[in-house]
mmCIF file of C-alpha atoms and ligand atoms in Angstrom:
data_model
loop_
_atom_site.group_PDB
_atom_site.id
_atom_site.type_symbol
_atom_site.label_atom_id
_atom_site.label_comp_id
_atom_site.label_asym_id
_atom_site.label_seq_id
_atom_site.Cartn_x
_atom_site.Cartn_y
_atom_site.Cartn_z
ATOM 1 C CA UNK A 1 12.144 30.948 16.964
ATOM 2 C CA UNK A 2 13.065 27.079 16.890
ATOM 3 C CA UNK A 3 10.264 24.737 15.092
ATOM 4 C CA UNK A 4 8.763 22.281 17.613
ATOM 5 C CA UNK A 5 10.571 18.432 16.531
ATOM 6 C CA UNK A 6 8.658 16.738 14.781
ATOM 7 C CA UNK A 7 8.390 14.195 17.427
ATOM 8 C CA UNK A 8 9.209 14.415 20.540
ATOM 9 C CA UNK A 9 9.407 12.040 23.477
ATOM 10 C CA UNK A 10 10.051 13.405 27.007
ATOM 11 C CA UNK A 11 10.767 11.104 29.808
ATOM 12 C CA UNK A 12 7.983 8.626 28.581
ATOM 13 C CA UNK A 13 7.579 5.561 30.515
ATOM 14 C CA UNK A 14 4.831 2.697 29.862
ATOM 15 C CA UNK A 15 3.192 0.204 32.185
ATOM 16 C CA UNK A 16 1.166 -2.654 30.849
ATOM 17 C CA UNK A 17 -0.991 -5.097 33.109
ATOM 18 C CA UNK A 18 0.005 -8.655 32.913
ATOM 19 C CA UNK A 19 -1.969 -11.313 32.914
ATOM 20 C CA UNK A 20 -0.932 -12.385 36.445
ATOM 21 C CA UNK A 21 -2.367 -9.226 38.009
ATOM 22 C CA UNK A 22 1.208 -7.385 37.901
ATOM 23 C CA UNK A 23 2.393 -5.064 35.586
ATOM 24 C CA UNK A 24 4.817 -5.055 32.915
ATOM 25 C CA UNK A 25 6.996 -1.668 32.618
ATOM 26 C CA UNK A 26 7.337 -1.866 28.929
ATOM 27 C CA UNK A 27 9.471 2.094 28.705
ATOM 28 C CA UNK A 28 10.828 3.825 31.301
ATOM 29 C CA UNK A 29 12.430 7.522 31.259
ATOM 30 C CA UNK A 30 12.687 7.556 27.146
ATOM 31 C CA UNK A 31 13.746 10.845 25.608
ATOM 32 C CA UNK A 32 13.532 10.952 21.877
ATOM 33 C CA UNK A 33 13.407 13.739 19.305
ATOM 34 C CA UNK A 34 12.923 13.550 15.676
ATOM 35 C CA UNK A 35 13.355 17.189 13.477
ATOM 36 C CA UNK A 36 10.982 17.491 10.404
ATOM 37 C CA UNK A 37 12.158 16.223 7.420
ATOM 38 C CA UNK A 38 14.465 13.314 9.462
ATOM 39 C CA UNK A 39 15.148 9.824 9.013
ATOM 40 C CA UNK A 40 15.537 8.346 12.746
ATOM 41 C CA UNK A 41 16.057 4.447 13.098
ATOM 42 C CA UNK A 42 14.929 2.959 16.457
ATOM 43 C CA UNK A 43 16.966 -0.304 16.963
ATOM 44 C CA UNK A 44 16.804 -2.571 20.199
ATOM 45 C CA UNK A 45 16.329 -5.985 21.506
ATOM 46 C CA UNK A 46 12.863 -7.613 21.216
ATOM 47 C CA UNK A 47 10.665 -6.690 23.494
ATOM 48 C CA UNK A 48 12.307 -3.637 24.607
ATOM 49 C CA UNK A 49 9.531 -1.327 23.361
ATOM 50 C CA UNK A 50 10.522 -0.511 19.915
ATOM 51 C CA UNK A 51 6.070 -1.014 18.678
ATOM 52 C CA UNK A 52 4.834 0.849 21.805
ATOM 53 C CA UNK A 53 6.422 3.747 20.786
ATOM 54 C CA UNK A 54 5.666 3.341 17.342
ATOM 55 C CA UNK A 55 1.888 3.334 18.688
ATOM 56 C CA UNK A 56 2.576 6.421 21.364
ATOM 57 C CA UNK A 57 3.400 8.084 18.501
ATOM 58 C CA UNK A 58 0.170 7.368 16.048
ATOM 59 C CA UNK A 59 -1.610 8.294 19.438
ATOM 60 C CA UNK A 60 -3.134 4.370 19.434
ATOM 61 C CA UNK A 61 -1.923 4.627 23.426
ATOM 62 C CA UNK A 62 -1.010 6.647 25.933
ATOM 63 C CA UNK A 63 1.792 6.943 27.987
ATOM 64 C CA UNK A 64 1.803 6.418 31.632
ATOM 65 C CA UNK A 65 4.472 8.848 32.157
ATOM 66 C CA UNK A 66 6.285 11.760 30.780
ATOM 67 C CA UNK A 67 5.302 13.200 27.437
ATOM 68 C CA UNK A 68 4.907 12.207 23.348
ATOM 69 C CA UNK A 69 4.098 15.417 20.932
ATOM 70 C CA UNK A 70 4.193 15.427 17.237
ATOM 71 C CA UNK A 71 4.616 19.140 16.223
ATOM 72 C CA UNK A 72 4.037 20.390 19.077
ATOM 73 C CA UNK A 73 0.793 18.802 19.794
ATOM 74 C CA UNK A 74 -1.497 15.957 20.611
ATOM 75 C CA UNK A 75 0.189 12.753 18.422
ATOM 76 C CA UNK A 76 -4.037 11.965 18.366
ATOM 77 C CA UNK A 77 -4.762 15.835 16.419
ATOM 78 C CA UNK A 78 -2.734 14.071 13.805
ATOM 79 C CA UNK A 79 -4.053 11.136 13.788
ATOM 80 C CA UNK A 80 -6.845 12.357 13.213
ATOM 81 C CA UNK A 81 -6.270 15.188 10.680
ATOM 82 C CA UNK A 82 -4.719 12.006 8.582
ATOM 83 C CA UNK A 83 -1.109 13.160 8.627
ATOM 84 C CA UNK A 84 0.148 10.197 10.324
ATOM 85 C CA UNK A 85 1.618 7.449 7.817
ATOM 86 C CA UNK A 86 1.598 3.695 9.255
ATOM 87 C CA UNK A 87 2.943 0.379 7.863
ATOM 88 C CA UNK A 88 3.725 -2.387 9.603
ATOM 89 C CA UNK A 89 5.445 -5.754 9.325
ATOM 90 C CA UNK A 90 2.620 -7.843 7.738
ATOM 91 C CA UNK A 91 1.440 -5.599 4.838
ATOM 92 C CA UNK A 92 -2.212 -6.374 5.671
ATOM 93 C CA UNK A 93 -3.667 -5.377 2.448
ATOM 94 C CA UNK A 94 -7.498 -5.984 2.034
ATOM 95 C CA UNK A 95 -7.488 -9.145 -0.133
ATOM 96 C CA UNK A 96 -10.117 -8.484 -2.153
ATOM 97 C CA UNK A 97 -9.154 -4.766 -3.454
ATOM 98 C CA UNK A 98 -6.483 -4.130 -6.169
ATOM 99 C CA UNK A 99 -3.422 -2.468 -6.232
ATOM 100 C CA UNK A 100 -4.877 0.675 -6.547
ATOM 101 C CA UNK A 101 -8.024 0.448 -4.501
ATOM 102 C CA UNK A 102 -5.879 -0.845 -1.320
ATOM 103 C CA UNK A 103 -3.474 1.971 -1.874
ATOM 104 C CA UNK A 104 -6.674 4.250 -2.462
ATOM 105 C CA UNK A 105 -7.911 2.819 1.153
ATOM 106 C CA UNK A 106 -7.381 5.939 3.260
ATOM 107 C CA UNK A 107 -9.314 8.295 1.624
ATOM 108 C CA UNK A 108 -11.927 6.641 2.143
ATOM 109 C CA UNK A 109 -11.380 6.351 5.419
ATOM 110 C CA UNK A 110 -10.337 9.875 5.793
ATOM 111 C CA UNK A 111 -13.830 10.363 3.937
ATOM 112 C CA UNK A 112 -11.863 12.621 1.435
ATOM 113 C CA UNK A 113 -12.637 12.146 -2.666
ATOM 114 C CA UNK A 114 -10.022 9.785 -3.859
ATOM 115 C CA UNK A 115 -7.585 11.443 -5.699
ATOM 116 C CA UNK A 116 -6.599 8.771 -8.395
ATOM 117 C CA UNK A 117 -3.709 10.482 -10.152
ATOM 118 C CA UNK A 118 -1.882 10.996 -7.027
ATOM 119 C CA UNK A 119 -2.125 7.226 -6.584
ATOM 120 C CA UNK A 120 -1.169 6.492 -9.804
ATOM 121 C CA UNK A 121 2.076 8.151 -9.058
ATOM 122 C CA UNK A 122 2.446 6.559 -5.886
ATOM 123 C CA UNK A 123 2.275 3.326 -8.247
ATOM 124 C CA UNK A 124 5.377 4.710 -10.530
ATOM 125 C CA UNK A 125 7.162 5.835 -7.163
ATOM 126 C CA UNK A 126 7.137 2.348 -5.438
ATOM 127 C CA UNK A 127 7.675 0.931 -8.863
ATOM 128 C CA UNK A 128 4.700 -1.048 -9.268
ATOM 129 C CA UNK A 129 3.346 0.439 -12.608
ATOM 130 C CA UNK A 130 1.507 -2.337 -14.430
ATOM 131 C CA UNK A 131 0.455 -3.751 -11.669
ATOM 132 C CA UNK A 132 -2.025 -1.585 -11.056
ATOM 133 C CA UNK A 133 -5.260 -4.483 -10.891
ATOM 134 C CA UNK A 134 -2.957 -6.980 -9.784
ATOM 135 C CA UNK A 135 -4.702 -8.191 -6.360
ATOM 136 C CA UNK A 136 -2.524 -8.967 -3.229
ATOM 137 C CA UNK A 137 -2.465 -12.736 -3.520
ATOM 138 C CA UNK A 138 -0.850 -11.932 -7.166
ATOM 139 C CA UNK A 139 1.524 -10.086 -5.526
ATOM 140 C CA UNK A 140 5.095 -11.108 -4.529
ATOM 141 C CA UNK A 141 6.238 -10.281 -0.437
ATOM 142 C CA UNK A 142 7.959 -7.390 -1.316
ATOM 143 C CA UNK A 143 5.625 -5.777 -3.816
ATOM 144 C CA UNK A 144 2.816 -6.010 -0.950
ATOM 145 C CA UNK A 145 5.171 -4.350 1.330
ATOM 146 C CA UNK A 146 5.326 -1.361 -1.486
ATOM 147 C CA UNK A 147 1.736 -1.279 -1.770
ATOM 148 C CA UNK A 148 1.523 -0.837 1.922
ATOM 149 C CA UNK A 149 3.654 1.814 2.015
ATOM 150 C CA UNK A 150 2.530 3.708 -1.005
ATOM 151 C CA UNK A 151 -1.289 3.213 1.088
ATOM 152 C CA UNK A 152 0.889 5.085 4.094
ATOM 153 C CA UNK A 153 2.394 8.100 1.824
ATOM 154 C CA UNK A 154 -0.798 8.454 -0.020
ATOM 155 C CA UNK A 155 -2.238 11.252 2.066
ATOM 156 C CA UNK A 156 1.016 13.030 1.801
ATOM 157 C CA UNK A 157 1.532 12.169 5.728
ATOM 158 C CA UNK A 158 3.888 14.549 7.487
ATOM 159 C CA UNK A 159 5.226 11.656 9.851
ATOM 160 C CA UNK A 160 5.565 8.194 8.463
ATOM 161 C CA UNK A 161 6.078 4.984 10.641
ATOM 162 C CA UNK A 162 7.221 2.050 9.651
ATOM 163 C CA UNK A 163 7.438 -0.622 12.219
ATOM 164 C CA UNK A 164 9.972 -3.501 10.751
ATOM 165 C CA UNK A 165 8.395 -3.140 7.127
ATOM 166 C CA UNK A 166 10.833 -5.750 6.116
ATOM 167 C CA UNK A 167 10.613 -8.859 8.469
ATOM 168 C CA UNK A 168 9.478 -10.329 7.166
ATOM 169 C CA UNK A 169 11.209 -10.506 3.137
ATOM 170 C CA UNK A 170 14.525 -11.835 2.138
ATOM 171 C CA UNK A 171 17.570 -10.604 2.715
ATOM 172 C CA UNK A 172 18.085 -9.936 -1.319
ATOM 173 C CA UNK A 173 14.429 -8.198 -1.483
ATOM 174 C CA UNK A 174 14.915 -6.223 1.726
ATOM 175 C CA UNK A 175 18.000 -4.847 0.435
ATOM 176 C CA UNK A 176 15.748 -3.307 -3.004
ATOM 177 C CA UNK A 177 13.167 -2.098 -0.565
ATOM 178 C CA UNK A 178 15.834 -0.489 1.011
ATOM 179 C CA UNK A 179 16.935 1.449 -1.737
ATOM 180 C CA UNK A 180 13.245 1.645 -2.966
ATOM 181 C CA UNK A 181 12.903 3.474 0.921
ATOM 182 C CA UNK A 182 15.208 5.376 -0.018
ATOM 183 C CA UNK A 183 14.291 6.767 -3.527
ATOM 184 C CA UNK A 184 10.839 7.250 -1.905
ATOM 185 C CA UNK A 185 11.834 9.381 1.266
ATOM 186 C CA UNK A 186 14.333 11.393 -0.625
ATOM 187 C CA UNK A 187 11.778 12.523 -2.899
ATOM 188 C CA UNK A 188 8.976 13.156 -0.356
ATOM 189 C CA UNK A 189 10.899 14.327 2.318
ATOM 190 C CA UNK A 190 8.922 12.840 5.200
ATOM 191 C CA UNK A 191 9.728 12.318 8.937
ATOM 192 C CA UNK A 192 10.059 8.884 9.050
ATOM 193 C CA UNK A 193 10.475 6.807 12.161
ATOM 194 C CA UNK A 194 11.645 3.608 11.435
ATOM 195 C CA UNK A 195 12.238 0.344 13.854
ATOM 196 C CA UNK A 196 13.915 -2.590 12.904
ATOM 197 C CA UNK A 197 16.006 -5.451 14.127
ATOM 198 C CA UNK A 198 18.198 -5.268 11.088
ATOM 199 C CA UNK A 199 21.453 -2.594 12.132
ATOM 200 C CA UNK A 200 22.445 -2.690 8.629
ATOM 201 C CA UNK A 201 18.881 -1.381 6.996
ATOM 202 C CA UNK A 202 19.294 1.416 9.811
ATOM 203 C CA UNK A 203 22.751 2.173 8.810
ATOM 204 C CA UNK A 204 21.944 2.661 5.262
ATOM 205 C CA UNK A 205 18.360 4.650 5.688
ATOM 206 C CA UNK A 206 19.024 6.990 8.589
ATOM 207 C CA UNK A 207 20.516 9.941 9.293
ATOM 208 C CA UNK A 208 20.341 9.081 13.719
ATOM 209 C CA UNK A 209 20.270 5.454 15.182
ATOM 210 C CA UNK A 210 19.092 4.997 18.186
ATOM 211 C CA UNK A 211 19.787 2.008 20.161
ATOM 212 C CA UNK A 212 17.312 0.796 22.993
ATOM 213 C CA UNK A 213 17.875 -0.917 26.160
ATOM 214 C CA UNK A 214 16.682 -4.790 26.334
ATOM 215 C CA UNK A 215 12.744 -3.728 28.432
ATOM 216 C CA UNK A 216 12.331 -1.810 30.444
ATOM 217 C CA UNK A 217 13.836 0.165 26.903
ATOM 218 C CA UNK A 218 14.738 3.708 27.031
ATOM 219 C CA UNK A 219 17.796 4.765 24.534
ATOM 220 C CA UNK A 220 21.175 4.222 25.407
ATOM 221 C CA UNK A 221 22.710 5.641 22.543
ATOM 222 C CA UNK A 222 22.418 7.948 19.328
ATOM 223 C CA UNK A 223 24.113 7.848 16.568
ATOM 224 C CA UNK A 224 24.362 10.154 13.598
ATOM 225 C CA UNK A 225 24.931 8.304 10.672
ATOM 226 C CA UNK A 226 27.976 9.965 8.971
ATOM 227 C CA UNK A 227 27.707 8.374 5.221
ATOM 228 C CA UNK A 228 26.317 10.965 2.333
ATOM 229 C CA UNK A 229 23.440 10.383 0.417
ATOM 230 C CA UNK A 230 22.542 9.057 -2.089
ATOM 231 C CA UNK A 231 23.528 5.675 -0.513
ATOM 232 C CA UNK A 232 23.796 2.965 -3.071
ATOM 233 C CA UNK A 233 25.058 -0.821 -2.723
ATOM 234 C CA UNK A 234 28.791 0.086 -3.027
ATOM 235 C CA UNK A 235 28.652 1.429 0.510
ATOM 236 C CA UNK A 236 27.557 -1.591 2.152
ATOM 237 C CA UNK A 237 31.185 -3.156 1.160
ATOM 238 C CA UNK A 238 32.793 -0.424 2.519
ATOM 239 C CA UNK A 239 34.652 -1.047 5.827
ATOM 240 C CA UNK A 240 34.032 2.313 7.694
ATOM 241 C CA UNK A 241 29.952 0.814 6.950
ATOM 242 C CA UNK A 242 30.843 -2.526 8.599
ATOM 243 C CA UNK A 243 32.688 -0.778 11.590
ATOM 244 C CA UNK A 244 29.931 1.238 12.581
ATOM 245 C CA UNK A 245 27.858 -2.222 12.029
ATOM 246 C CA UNK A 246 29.733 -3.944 14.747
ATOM 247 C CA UNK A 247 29.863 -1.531 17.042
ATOM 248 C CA UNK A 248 25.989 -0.428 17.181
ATOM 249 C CA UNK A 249 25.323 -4.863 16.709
ATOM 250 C CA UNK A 250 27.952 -4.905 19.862
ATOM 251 C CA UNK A 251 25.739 -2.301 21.520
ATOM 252 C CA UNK A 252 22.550 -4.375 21.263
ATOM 253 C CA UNK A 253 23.873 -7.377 23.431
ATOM 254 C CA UNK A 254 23.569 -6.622 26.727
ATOM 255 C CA UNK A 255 26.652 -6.529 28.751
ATOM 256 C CA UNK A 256 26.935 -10.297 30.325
ATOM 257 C CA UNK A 257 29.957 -9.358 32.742
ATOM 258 C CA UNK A 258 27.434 -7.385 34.289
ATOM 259 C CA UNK A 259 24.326 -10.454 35.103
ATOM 260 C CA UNK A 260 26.817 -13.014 35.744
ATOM 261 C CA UNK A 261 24.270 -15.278 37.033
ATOM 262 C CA UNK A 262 23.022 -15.820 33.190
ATOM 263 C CA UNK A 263 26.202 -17.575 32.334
ATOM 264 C CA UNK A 264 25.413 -21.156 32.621
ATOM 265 C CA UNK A 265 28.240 -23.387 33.582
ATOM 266 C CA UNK A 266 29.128 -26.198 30.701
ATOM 267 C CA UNK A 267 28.641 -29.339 32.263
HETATM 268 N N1 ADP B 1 -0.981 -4.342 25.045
HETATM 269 C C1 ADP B 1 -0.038 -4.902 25.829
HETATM 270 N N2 ADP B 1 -0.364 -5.493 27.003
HETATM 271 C C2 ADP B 1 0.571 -6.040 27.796
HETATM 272 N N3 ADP B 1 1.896 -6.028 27.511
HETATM 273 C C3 ADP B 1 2.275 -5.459 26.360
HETATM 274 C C4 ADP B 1 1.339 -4.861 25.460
HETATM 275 N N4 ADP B 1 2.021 -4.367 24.394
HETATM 276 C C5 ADP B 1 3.323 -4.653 24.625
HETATM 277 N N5 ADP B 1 3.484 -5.287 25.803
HETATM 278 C C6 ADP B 1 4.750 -5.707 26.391
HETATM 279 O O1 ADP B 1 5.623 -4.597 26.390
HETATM 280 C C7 ADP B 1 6.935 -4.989 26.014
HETATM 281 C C8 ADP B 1 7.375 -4.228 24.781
HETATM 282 O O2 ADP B 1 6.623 -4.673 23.672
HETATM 283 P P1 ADP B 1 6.876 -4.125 22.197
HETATM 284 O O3 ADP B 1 6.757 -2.651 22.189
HETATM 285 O O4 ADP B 1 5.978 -4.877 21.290
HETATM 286 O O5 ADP B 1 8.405 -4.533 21.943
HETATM 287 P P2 ADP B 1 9.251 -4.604 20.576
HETATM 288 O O6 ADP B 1 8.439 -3.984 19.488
HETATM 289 O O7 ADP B 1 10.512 -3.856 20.876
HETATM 290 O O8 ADP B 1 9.542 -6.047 20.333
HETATM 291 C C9 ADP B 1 6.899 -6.507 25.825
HETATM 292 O O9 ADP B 1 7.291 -7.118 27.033
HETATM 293 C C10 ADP B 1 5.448 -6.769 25.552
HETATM 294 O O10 ADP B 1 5.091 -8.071 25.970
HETATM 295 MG MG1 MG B 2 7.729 -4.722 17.695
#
């Protein structure tokens, strides 16, 4: 018998109301699966529905058509049962909590007994050890995005999203979270669905990119990632990396022969 994906998206389209009285058709006829144990990178224009599957997903919304299961099931049964990892852009870390009490967070909220050495080893594993009372505003960018993330692995989650962890850092820090991501997933193991804008930080974390649409998004393409692993700094030199770069970055723009009334004459 085949395991159920881990995730799985089947024909899954999503209508928001606008403010106008219309409606906005965020998704329309995406198909998506994700095995257990995968690294999937969802990559697409802005606004072409990268977050609202993110929050299908965590079971935060519903879709208005077609189906979303994680194993098998209800995304919300997970939710629920705390399996579901979540870390977004903006770190949002409660300012007045240390290290470890913000990384502590969801047990609390889970209403589970805090298991303290399991966040201290969440501390070595994002590599924030000594640090451990430091409060968020002591905090650089990216070691508040490792906080949040060790707060999203701490109840050993069997999906993790991330939604553009990154945005918001430096190009020089983003690339050590990268390989921090890395380190991390390789030794958890955890489906992890990750969006971002950057095609590079897909290209070095996944094992399948997808590329969206520009909204109404659905995928127009998969890619399986074909560079071994570990992946270390070397490989973002080499040229077989930067060819696959260019062709997924070409993949993003839409197609302008094809909306020739967007081309704007040069006066
Ligand atoms: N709650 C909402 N109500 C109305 N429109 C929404 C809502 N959430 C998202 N949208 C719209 O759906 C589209 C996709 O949004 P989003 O998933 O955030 O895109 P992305 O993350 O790829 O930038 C956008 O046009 C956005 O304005
Ligand atoms: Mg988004």
């Amino acid at each position: 018998m085949f395991a159920a994906p881990a995730i799985q998206l089947a024909g899954v389209g999503k209508l928001f109301s606008a403010e106008a009285g219309g409606s906005v058709t965020a998704l329309s006829g995406v198909d998506l699966k994700v095995a257990t144990g995968e690294f999937v990178a969802l990559i697409g224009p802005s606004g072409c529905g990268k977050s609202t599957i993110l929050r299908l997903v965590a079971g935060l919304d519903r879709p208005s058509d077609g189906s979303v299961t994680v194993h098998g099931g209800d995304p919300e049964a997970l939710s629920r049962a705390h399996k579901l990892g979540f870390a977004f852009q903006d770190a949002a870390l409660l300012p007045w909590l240390d290290v470890r009490n913000n990384i502590a967070m969801p047990f609390r909220l889970a209403g589970v007994d805090q298991n303290m050495d399991r966040v201290a080893a969440l501390i070595d594993l994002v590599g924030l050890a000594g640090f451990e009372r430091a409060r968020p505003d002591e905090l650089s960018g990216g070691m508040r995005q490792r906080v949040a993330i060790a707060r999203a692995l701490v109840l050993e989650p069997e999906v993790l999203l991330l939604d553009e962890p990154f945005g918001a850092l430096d190009a020089v820090t983003r690339r050590q979270m990268n390989l921090e991501l890395q380190r991390i997933w390789s030794a958890a193991g955890t489906t992890t669905l990750l969006v971002t804008h950057a095609v590079d930080e897909a290209l070095f974390l996944a094992d399948r990119v997808l590329v969206m649409s520009p909204r109404p998004g659905h995928i127009v393409e998969a890619v399986t990632v074909p560079f071994g692993r570990p992946r270390g700094p070397a490989l973002l030199r080499e040229a077989a990396f930067h060819a696959l770069e260019d062709r997924l970055t070409e993949a993003l723009i839409p197609d302008v022969t094809d909306q020739p009334e967007r081309i704007q004459p040069i006066a």
